[in-house]
Amino acid sequence: MHGFRFQRQRGMRKVLALQETLLKLIGILPIYPAKVSVLGRPAKYLSVVLFTVAICLLLGTLFSAIFQAVFFLYALFISSGDPNNHTNPILMGMQFMPFCTLNFRGLIVLFLLFLKRNSWTKLMKTAEVFLETCFPNNQDRIEVMRRARKIAVLLCILTVLIHSAWDVTEWIVFNQTLVNVTMTTGDIVAPLPMAYVMYEYISVWTVFCTFPFVLSQQVYICVIVFAVILTEAIKSINQQIKQEIFLYEGRFAGGNELAMTEEKIIVWENAHLRVLLFCRCVNHYFSWILFSIYGLDFLTMMGYSATVIKNPRTDVDSYIYVIGSIIIFGSYGTVFLLPLVHVYEQSLGLSFSLHHLAIAVKQCLAVADKTDGQSNLNCRAFKGKTVIESVERLETSTNRHICIFHAVELIHYTRGFVVGTCTLLLSFMVLAREFFAKEQEASVCAGEKLENVLH
């Protein structure tokens, strides 16, 4: 009979205990790994209640997202028909876009995870098997898990603090634009034909935008933790290869040493295959989630960049808020991606290490042929050729099959992609600024011509 208490966390569940607990408490992930039909009555009731909570949260987030989308569409289309509005409608609409994308970010990420909730237990079991096979030494495995858990906890605390501080700053800056508005003001969403009191608006935003966004960050952190574990596994393989290179440099290569190296190559081949399979498993589970997170965060950055270009306010507080927003959401699409990038770079390093090992074995055999007698030459040459062929075969495999994170095969997370994100954002800001400046100049010239005609 299942009770109400959680089972003791072990393995990967201990590493992601904080993220998994938060997502389970609001029903996005199943609270028990077993099917509801085989649970006891109390556990079954709890599962149904949390499932209902998740549905209500998703529906509320959908309402909030649609509400903000209406604001965005109003600014983009309706304001363009106003003859008194000389601001470019695209820039005008983009200033409202971050509030829309923030809502949809939490909604889409949580909805995608909710659809895959029954596969979560399988993913965690796969991760635990991967840890046990890639780190057979218990002490090494504990150290990797400890490091990954520390990263998970620190990132969770960091994202909650940063987003909470950003949310409070946003409300302070927003309230500075309102005149004679109190918590009971009823026309807060004017000109939309809806009766919305200020405290209701704040409550809906907090529960159905801020909270889902923070939860979506926990899903993002899960991917980062998996990337950290993959990086450690690839580093372990690379370190073993480098140790083997050190043994061959400047020493005599006998038959026993070559046989031991051949056995190690088989171990490395199996380890590399497990890394590729686990990376594929994580990509399959989080591919669309990563695509949604990056795409919506990038649109949020573009929206705040448009606000910097066409800021209706001139006070320092508003610029600090907008530039800070660009930095925060820009870090989600750059700094937070670095663990995923490191997986790719460590995977590329394997082929170089193997190439180095092949050269070291060849040089060692050449030295041995000159110093050793003829009796062991044929045997050593045969074993040496076998080892070199095995190393070169594994080198070819690591070149062809690189461990890399991707988002629906459209985005591949490499160092060049991160740099490209920053370059694209800066290019957009420069081009938009030039476009806005020329538009303002043309508007002033048109006004002067009209004034001359009238006079």
Short mmCIF file of C-alpha atoms in Angstrom, two decimals:
data_model
loop_
_atom_site.label_atom_id
_atom_site.label_comp_id
_atom_site.label_asym_id
_atom_site.label_seq_id
_atom_site.Cartn_x
_atom_site.Cartn_y
_atom_site.Cartn_z
CA MET A 1 0.00 0.00 0.00
CA HIS A 2 1.45 3.36 -1.08
CA GLY A 3 1.28 6.13 1.49
CA PHE A 4 1.44 9.86 1.14
CA ARG A 5 5.18 10.17 1.75
CA PHE A 6 7.75 10.28 -1.00
CA GLN A 7 10.08 7.37 -1.41
CA ARG A 8 13.68 7.96 -0.38
CA GLN A 9 15.57 9.63 -3.19
CA ARG A 10 18.41 7.69 -4.77
CA GLY A 11 20.69 8.11 -7.75
CA MET A 12 19.52 10.70 -10.25
CA ARG A 13 16.41 11.38 -8.19
CA LYS A 14 18.70 12.60 -5.43
CA VAL A 15 20.57 14.83 -7.88
CA LEU A 16 17.37 16.42 -9.22
CA ALA A 17 15.43 16.12 -5.97
CA LEU A 18 14.59 19.82 -5.76
CA GLN A 19 13.43 20.17 -9.37
CA GLU A 20 11.53 16.88 -9.33
CA THR A 21 9.77 17.71 -6.05
CA LEU A 22 8.59 21.12 -7.30
CA LEU A 23 7.25 19.64 -10.53
CA LYS A 24 5.56 16.78 -8.68
CA LEU A 25 3.87 19.02 -6.13
CA ILE A 26 1.96 20.85 -8.85
CA GLY A 27 1.18 17.66 -10.79
CA ILE A 28 3.28 18.21 -13.91
CA LEU A 29 5.19 15.02 -13.10
CA PRO A 30 3.50 11.96 -11.56
CA ILE A 31 4.04 11.82 -7.81
CA TYR A 32 4.38 8.03 -7.88
CA PRO A 33 6.27 6.05 -10.54
CA ALA A 34 3.65 3.27 -10.58
CA LYS A 35 0.44 3.45 -12.60
CA VAL A 36 -2.58 4.93 -10.85
CA SER A 37 -4.53 1.69 -11.26
CA VAL A 38 -2.11 -0.25 -9.03
CA LEU A 39 -1.86 2.38 -6.28
CA GLY A 40 -3.63 2.26 -2.97
CA ARG A 41 -6.68 4.44 -2.39
CA PRO A 42 -4.92 7.34 -0.55
CA ALA A 43 -2.13 7.49 -3.14
CA LYS A 44 -4.66 7.29 -5.96
CA TYR A 45 -6.64 10.22 -4.55
CA LEU A 46 -3.45 12.25 -4.15
CA SER A 47 -2.42 11.52 -7.75
CA VAL A 48 -5.83 12.59 -9.06
CA VAL A 49 -5.78 15.80 -7.00
CA LEU A 50 -2.31 16.77 -8.23
CA PHE A 51 -3.26 15.89 -11.80
CA THR A 52 -6.21 18.29 -11.45
CA VAL A 53 -3.93 20.98 -10.04
CA ALA A 54 -1.67 20.65 -13.08
CA ILE A 55 -4.63 20.97 -15.46
CA CYS A 56 -5.87 24.07 -13.63
CA LEU A 57 -2.39 25.63 -13.69
CA LEU A 58 -2.03 24.99 -17.43
CA LEU A 59 -5.50 26.40 -18.17
CA GLY A 60 -4.82 29.48 -16.05
CA THR A 61 -1.47 30.00 -17.78
CA LEU A 62 -3.21 29.63 -21.14
CA PHE A 63 -5.72 32.33 -20.17
CA SER A 64 -2.92 34.65 -19.05
CA ALA A 65 -0.95 33.98 -22.25
CA ILE A 66 -3.96 34.70 -24.48
CA PHE A 67 -4.68 37.86 -22.50
CA GLN A 68 -1.14 39.15 -23.06
CA ALA A 69 -1.30 38.10 -26.72
CA VAL A 70 -4.37 40.36 -27.13
CA PHE A 71 -2.33 43.26 -25.75
CA PHE A 72 0.44 42.46 -28.21
CA LEU A 73 -1.94 42.27 -31.19
CA TYR A 74 -3.61 45.54 -30.17
CA ALA A 75 -0.26 47.32 -30.07
CA LEU A 76 0.81 45.76 -33.37
CA PHE A 77 -2.31 46.25 -35.50
CA ILE A 78 -4.81 48.64 -33.92
CA SER A 79 -2.24 51.27 -32.99
CA SER A 80 -1.01 51.30 -36.62
CA GLY A 81 -4.38 52.69 -37.70
CA ASP A 82 -4.16 55.66 -35.34
CA PRO A 83 -3.34 58.79 -37.41
CA ASN A 84 -1.92 60.50 -34.32
CA ASN A 85 0.54 57.69 -33.67
CA HIS A 86 3.79 58.27 -35.58
CA THR A 87 5.66 55.36 -33.99
CA ASN A 88 6.45 52.40 -36.20
CA PRO A 89 3.78 49.75 -35.38
CA ILE A 90 6.34 46.92 -35.46
CA LEU A 91 8.53 48.57 -32.83
CA MET A 92 5.41 49.50 -30.89
CA GLY A 93 4.19 45.92 -30.90
CA MET A 94 7.57 44.49 -30.02
CA GLN A 95 7.62 46.52 -26.81
CA PHE A 96 4.62 44.47 -25.63
CA MET A 97 6.02 41.18 -26.95
CA PRO A 98 8.06 40.19 -23.82
CA PHE A 99 4.93 39.97 -21.67
CA CYS A 100 3.40 37.62 -24.24
CA THR A 101 6.49 35.44 -24.68
CA LEU A 102 7.05 35.14 -20.92
CA ASN A 103 3.57 33.68 -20.50
CA PHE A 104 3.92 31.32 -23.44
CA ARG A 105 7.36 30.18 -22.24
CA GLY A 106 5.96 28.77 -19.00
CA LEU A 107 2.86 27.41 -20.74
CA ILE A 108 4.60 25.58 -23.59
CA VAL A 109 7.45 24.11 -21.55
CA LEU A 110 5.16 22.81 -18.80
CA PHE A 111 2.66 21.50 -21.33
CA LEU A 112 5.35 19.61 -23.26
CA LEU A 113 6.68 18.09 -20.04
CA PHE A 114 3.13 17.24 -18.95
CA LEU A 115 2.64 15.29 -22.19
CA LYS A 116 5.82 13.29 -21.44
CA ARG A 117 5.13 12.86 -17.72
CA ASN A 118 4.70 9.07 -17.96
CA SER A 119 8.15 8.73 -19.60
CA TRP A 120 9.94 10.61 -16.82
CA THR A 121 10.53 7.52 -14.69
CA LYS A 122 12.06 5.71 -17.67
CA LEU A 123 14.37 8.66 -18.34
CA MET A 124 15.55 8.72 -14.72
CA LYS A 125 16.21 4.97 -14.74
CA THR A 126 18.21 5.37 -17.96
CA ALA A 127 20.25 8.12 -16.31
CA GLU A 128 20.93 5.94 -13.25
CA VAL A 129 22.10 3.04 -15.43
CA PHE A 130 24.30 5.46 -17.36
CA LEU A 131 25.90 6.68 -14.14
CA GLU A 132 26.57 3.16 -12.89
CA THR A 133 28.10 1.95 -16.16
CA CYS A 134 30.19 5.04 -16.98
CA PHE A 135 31.41 5.46 -13.40
CA PRO A 136 31.86 1.92 -12.05
CA ASN A 137 33.98 3.24 -9.21
CA ASN A 138 31.57 4.12 -6.42
CA GLN A 139 33.65 7.05 -5.17
CA ASP A 140 33.86 8.62 -8.64
CA ARG A 141 30.12 8.20 -9.13
CA ILE A 142 29.35 9.83 -5.78
CA GLU A 143 31.64 12.76 -6.62
CA VAL A 144 29.95 13.33 -10.00
CA MET A 145 26.50 13.15 -8.41
CA ARG A 146 27.54 15.53 -5.65
CA ARG A 147 28.83 18.06 -8.17
CA ALA A 148 25.72 17.75 -10.33
CA ARG A 149 23.42 18.12 -7.33
CA LYS A 150 25.27 21.24 -6.18
CA ILE A 151 24.82 22.77 -9.64
CA ALA A 152 21.11 21.88 -9.65
CA VAL A 153 20.51 23.49 -6.24
CA LEU A 154 22.59 26.60 -6.97
CA LEU A 155 20.90 27.19 -10.33
CA CYS A 156 17.48 26.72 -8.76
CA ILE A 157 18.16 29.27 -6.05
CA LEU A 158 19.83 31.63 -8.53
CA THR A 159 16.98 31.58 -11.04
CA VAL A 160 14.30 32.02 -8.35
CA LEU A 161 16.13 34.99 -6.83
CA ILE A 162 16.90 36.61 -10.18
CA HIS A 163 13.39 36.24 -11.57
CA SER A 164 11.77 37.38 -8.32
CA ALA A 165 13.99 40.47 -8.22
CA TRP A 166 13.25 41.14 -11.88
CA ASP A 167 9.50 40.76 -11.31
CA VAL A 168 9.53 43.20 -8.38
CA THR A 169 11.57 45.69 -10.40
CA GLU A 170 9.14 45.33 -13.29
CA TRP A 171 6.17 46.20 -11.08
CA ILE A 172 8.01 49.21 -9.62
CA VAL A 173 8.84 50.55 -13.09
CA PHE A 174 5.33 49.75 -14.33
CA ASN A 175 3.66 51.58 -11.42
CA GLN A 176 5.75 54.66 -12.13
CA THR A 177 3.91 55.04 -15.45
CA LEU A 178 0.48 54.97 -13.78
CA VAL A 179 -1.16 58.06 -12.33
CA ASN A 180 -3.72 57.90 -9.51
CA VAL A 181 -3.89 54.10 -9.70
CA THR A 182 -4.59 52.04 -6.59
CA MET A 183 -5.03 48.35 -5.91
CA THR A 184 -8.80 48.72 -6.53
CA THR A 185 -8.57 50.60 -9.83
CA GLY A 186 -10.89 48.87 -12.29
CA ASP A 187 -9.67 50.06 -15.71
CA ILE A 188 -6.12 48.75 -15.47
CA VAL A 189 -6.29 46.96 -18.84
CA ALA A 190 -7.81 49.85 -20.79
CA PRO A 191 -8.42 50.24 -23.71
CA LEU A 192 -9.38 46.55 -23.75
CA PRO A 193 -13.10 46.06 -22.94
CA MET A 194 -12.48 44.11 -19.73
CA ALA A 195 -13.06 44.93 -16.07
CA TYR A 196 -9.78 44.10 -14.35
CA VAL A 197 -8.91 45.35 -10.88
CA MET A 198 -5.25 46.06 -10.15
CA TYR A 199 -4.85 43.41 -7.43
CA GLU A 200 -6.53 40.84 -9.69
CA TYR A 201 -4.09 41.64 -12.47
CA ILE A 202 -1.10 41.26 -10.13
CA SER A 203 -2.46 37.97 -8.75
CA VAL A 204 -3.05 36.48 -12.20
CA TRP A 205 0.40 37.58 -13.38
CA THR A 206 2.14 36.09 -10.32
CA VAL A 207 0.28 32.75 -10.28
CA PHE A 208 -0.05 32.15 -14.03
CA CYS A 209 3.09 33.80 -15.42
CA THR A 210 5.84 34.17 -12.81
CA PHE A 211 5.25 30.78 -11.16
CA PRO A 212 5.06 28.79 -14.46
CA PHE A 213 8.15 30.58 -15.74
CA VAL A 214 10.13 29.60 -12.62
CA LEU A 215 8.92 26.01 -13.05
CA SER A 216 9.98 26.04 -16.70
CA GLN A 217 13.43 27.10 -15.50
CA GLN A 218 13.56 23.96 -13.35
CA VAL A 219 12.97 21.88 -16.48
CA TYR A 220 15.80 23.80 -18.15
CA ILE A 221 18.05 23.05 -15.17
CA CYS A 222 17.31 19.32 -15.57
CA VAL A 223 18.76 19.46 -19.10
CA ILE A 224 21.80 21.36 -17.81
CA VAL A 225 22.41 18.73 -15.12
CA PHE A 226 22.21 15.93 -17.68
CA ALA A 227 24.72 17.86 -19.80
CA VAL A 228 27.08 18.17 -16.80
CA ILE A 229 26.93 14.40 -16.23
CA LEU A 230 27.58 13.73 -19.92
CA THR A 231 30.55 16.09 -19.83
CA GLU A 232 32.01 14.28 -16.83
CA ALA A 233 31.59 10.92 -18.58
CA ILE A 234 33.38 12.13 -21.72
CA LYS A 235 36.10 13.71 -19.58
CA SER A 236 36.60 10.37 -17.86
CA ILE A 237 37.13 8.62 -21.20
CA ASN A 238 39.46 11.37 -22.36
CA GLN A 239 41.47 11.19 -19.15
CA GLN A 240 41.93 7.44 -19.51
CA ILE A 241 43.19 7.91 -23.07
CA LYS A 242 45.65 10.59 -21.96
CA GLN A 243 46.95 8.32 -19.21
CA GLU A 244 47.56 5.65 -21.83
CA ILE A 245 49.40 8.18 -24.02
CA PHE A 246 51.65 9.05 -21.09
CA LEU A 247 52.49 5.37 -20.58
CA TYR A 248 53.58 4.94 -24.19
CA GLU A 249 55.64 8.09 -24.52
CA GLY A 250 59.31 7.23 -24.08
CA ARG A 251 58.92 3.61 -23.00
CA PHE A 252 59.35 0.11 -24.38
CA ALA A 253 56.15 -1.44 -25.80
CA GLY A 254 55.96 -5.14 -25.10
CA GLY A 255 53.28 -7.66 -25.98
CA ASN A 256 51.58 -7.49 -22.58
CA GLU A 257 51.25 -3.71 -22.70
CA LEU A 258 49.77 -3.84 -26.21
CA ALA A 259 47.27 -6.50 -25.15
CA MET A 260 46.19 -4.38 -22.17
CA THR A 261 45.76 -1.35 -24.43
CA GLU A 262 43.58 -3.38 -26.77
CA GLU A 263 41.33 -4.32 -23.86
CA LYS A 264 41.08 -0.67 -22.81
CA ILE A 265 40.07 0.32 -26.33
CA ILE A 266 37.12 -2.06 -26.12
CA VAL A 267 36.13 -0.42 -22.83
CA TRP A 268 36.37 3.05 -24.42
CA GLU A 269 34.27 1.95 -27.38
CA ASN A 270 31.52 0.72 -25.07
CA ALA A 271 31.70 3.88 -22.96
CA HIS A 272 31.50 6.10 -26.05
CA LEU A 273 28.48 4.17 -27.28
CA ARG A 274 26.72 4.61 -23.92
CA VAL A 275 27.44 8.35 -24.04
CA LEU A 276 25.92 8.61 -27.52
CA LEU A 277 22.84 6.60 -26.55
CA PHE A 278 22.21 8.64 -23.40
CA CYS A 279 22.70 11.91 -25.28
CA ARG A 280 20.20 10.71 -27.88
CA CYS A 281 17.76 9.80 -25.12
CA VAL A 282 18.01 13.27 -23.53
CA ASN A 283 17.69 14.97 -26.93
CA HIS A 284 14.59 12.94 -27.72
CA TYR A 285 12.96 13.91 -24.42
CA PHE A 286 13.89 17.61 -24.28
CA SER A 287 14.31 18.56 -27.94
CA TRP A 288 11.06 20.52 -28.34
CA ILE A 289 11.42 21.95 -24.84
CA LEU A 290 14.88 23.35 -25.67
CA PHE A 291 13.54 24.76 -28.93
CA SER A 292 10.68 26.53 -27.13
CA ILE A 293 12.93 27.91 -24.39
CA TYR A 294 15.50 29.32 -26.77
CA GLY A 295 12.99 30.70 -29.27
CA LEU A 296 10.80 32.44 -26.70
CA ASP A 297 13.76 33.80 -24.72
CA PHE A 298 15.24 35.22 -27.92
CA LEU A 299 11.92 36.91 -28.78
CA THR A 300 11.86 38.33 -25.24
CA MET A 301 15.34 39.79 -25.78
CA MET A 302 14.24 41.31 -29.08
CA GLY A 303 11.22 42.88 -27.39
CA TYR A 304 13.33 44.54 -24.73
CA SER A 305 15.85 45.60 -27.38
CA ALA A 306 13.00 47.38 -29.20
CA THR A 307 12.14 49.09 -25.91
CA VAL A 308 15.72 50.36 -25.60
CA ILE A 309 15.51 51.76 -29.14
CA LYS A 310 12.06 53.37 -28.69
CA ASN A 311 11.71 53.98 -24.98
CA PRO A 312 8.78 56.34 -24.25
CA ARG A 313 10.46 57.22 -20.94
CA THR A 314 13.72 59.01 -20.36
CA ASP A 315 14.35 58.23 -16.68
CA VAL A 316 17.33 56.14 -15.61
CA ASP A 317 15.21 53.53 -13.79
CA SER A 318 13.43 52.43 -16.95
CA TYR A 319 16.69 52.01 -18.86
CA ILE A 320 18.24 50.03 -16.01
CA TYR A 321 15.20 47.76 -15.97
CA VAL A 322 15.20 47.23 -19.76
CA ILE A 323 18.96 46.65 -20.08
CA GLY A 324 18.88 44.37 -17.04
CA SER A 325 16.08 42.39 -18.67
CA ILE A 326 18.16 41.93 -21.83
CA ILE A 327 21.09 40.68 -19.75
CA ILE A 328 18.95 38.27 -17.70
CA PHE A 329 17.09 36.69 -20.60
CA GLY A 330 20.20 36.84 -22.74
CA SER A 331 22.03 34.77 -20.13
CA TYR A 332 19.37 32.06 -20.47
CA GLY A 333 20.20 31.80 -24.18
CA THR A 334 23.99 32.05 -23.79
CA VAL A 335 25.52 31.44 -20.34
CA PHE A 336 23.04 28.72 -19.39
CA LEU A 337 23.85 26.93 -22.66
CA LEU A 338 27.55 26.58 -21.85
CA PRO A 339 27.19 23.12 -20.19
CA LEU A 340 25.50 21.90 -23.38
CA VAL A 341 28.29 23.43 -25.46
CA HIS A 342 30.92 21.75 -23.27
CA VAL A 343 29.46 18.35 -24.13
CA TYR A 344 30.11 19.01 -27.81
CA GLU A 345 33.62 20.35 -27.21
CA GLN A 346 34.61 17.45 -24.96
CA SER A 347 33.30 15.03 -27.57
CA LEU A 348 35.44 16.68 -30.22
CA GLY A 349 38.47 16.31 -27.94
CA LEU A 350 38.17 12.51 -27.97
CA SER A 351 39.23 12.18 -31.60
CA PHE A 352 42.34 14.30 -31.03
CA SER A 353 43.35 12.26 -27.98
CA LEU A 354 42.92 9.03 -29.93
CA HIS A 355 44.97 10.42 -32.81
CA HIS A 356 47.67 11.33 -30.29
CA LEU A 357 47.55 7.80 -28.85
CA ALA A 358 47.94 6.21 -32.29
CA ILE A 359 51.04 8.31 -32.97
CA ALA A 360 52.46 7.51 -29.51
CA VAL A 361 52.03 3.76 -30.11
CA LYS A 362 53.69 3.99 -33.53
CA GLN A 363 56.66 5.91 -32.15
CA CYS A 364 57.00 3.51 -29.24
CA LEU A 365 56.99 0.51 -31.60
CA ALA A 366 59.59 2.14 -33.84
CA VAL A 367 61.92 2.65 -30.87
CA ALA A 368 61.33 -0.93 -29.68
CA ASP A 369 62.14 -2.35 -33.11
CA LYS A 370 65.56 -0.70 -32.98
CA THR A 371 66.45 -1.77 -29.45
CA ASP A 372 64.79 -5.17 -29.08
CA GLY A 373 65.89 -8.43 -30.50
CA GLN A 374 64.49 -10.16 -33.58
CA SER A 375 62.73 -12.87 -31.56
CA ASN A 376 59.83 -10.73 -30.36
CA LEU A 377 59.66 -8.51 -33.42
CA ASN A 378 56.99 -10.37 -35.40
CA CYS A 379 54.68 -10.88 -32.41
CA ARG A 380 54.99 -7.29 -31.30
CA ALA A 381 54.49 -5.98 -34.84
CA PHE A 382 51.27 -7.98 -35.20
CA LYS A 383 49.88 -6.82 -31.86
CA GLY A 384 50.99 -3.26 -32.50
CA LYS A 385 49.24 -3.21 -35.87
CA THR A 386 46.06 -4.52 -34.25
CA VAL A 387 46.17 -1.84 -31.55
CA ILE A 388 46.79 0.95 -34.03
CA GLU A 389 43.92 -0.23 -36.24
CA SER A 390 41.61 -0.35 -33.21
CA VAL A 391 42.61 3.16 -32.12
CA GLU A 392 42.12 4.54 -35.63
CA ARG A 393 38.75 2.81 -35.91
CA LEU A 394 37.60 4.39 -32.65
CA GLU A 395 39.00 7.75 -33.80
CA THR A 396 36.91 7.52 -36.97
CA SER A 397 33.86 6.63 -34.91
CA THR A 398 34.29 9.62 -32.60
CA ASN A 399 34.68 11.89 -35.63
CA ARG A 400 31.50 10.63 -37.26
CA HIS A 401 29.36 10.28 -34.14
CA ILE A 402 29.74 13.43 -32.05
CA CYS A 403 27.79 13.93 -28.86
CA ILE A 404 25.85 17.17 -29.33
CA PHE A 405 22.64 18.67 -27.95
CA HIS A 406 20.10 19.90 -30.46
CA ALA A 407 16.60 21.35 -30.63
CA VAL A 408 14.44 19.46 -33.17
CA GLU A 409 17.54 19.13 -35.41
CA LEU A 410 17.30 22.85 -36.25
CA ILE A 411 19.50 24.24 -33.50
CA HIS A 412 22.80 22.61 -32.54
CA TYR A 413 24.34 23.95 -29.37
CA THR A 414 27.93 24.86 -30.12
CA ARG A 415 30.19 27.78 -29.23
CA GLY A 416 29.55 29.29 -32.66
CA PHE A 417 25.80 29.17 -32.08
CA VAL A 418 26.10 31.05 -28.78
CA VAL A 419 28.29 33.71 -30.40
CA GLY A 420 25.84 33.89 -33.29
CA THR A 421 22.99 34.58 -30.88
CA CYS A 422 24.79 37.60 -29.44
CA THR A 423 25.78 38.82 -32.91
CA LEU A 424 22.23 38.49 -34.22
CA LEU A 425 20.78 40.44 -31.29
CA LEU A 426 23.33 43.24 -31.66
CA SER A 427 22.71 43.37 -35.41
CA PHE A 428 18.97 43.66 -34.82
CA MET A 429 19.49 46.55 -32.37
CA VAL A 430 21.75 48.44 -34.80
CA LEU A 431 19.45 47.94 -37.81
CA ALA A 432 16.32 48.78 -35.83
CA ARG A 433 17.98 51.91 -34.48
CA GLU A 434 18.97 53.04 -37.98
CA PHE A 435 15.48 52.28 -39.27
CA PHE A 436 13.85 54.21 -36.43
CA ALA A 437 16.20 57.19 -36.90
CA LYS A 438 15.44 57.39 -40.64
CA GLU A 439 11.72 57.10 -39.94
CA GLN A 440 11.89 59.94 -37.43
CA GLU A 441 13.84 62.08 -39.91
CA ALA A 442 11.30 61.39 -42.65
CA SER A 443 8.43 62.24 -40.29
CA VAL A 444 10.05 65.56 -39.33
CA CYS A 445 10.66 66.46 -42.98
CA ALA A 446 7.06 65.62 -43.87
CA GLY A 447 5.81 67.79 -41.02
CA GLU A 448 7.98 70.71 -42.12
CA LYS A 449 6.74 70.42 -45.71
CA LEU A 450 3.14 70.32 -44.59
CA GLU A 451 3.69 73.38 -42.40
CA ASN A 452 5.26 75.27 -45.33
CA VAL A 453 2.32 74.41 -47.58
CA LEU A 454 -0.18 75.61 -45.00
CA HIS A 455 1.67 78.90 -44.60
#
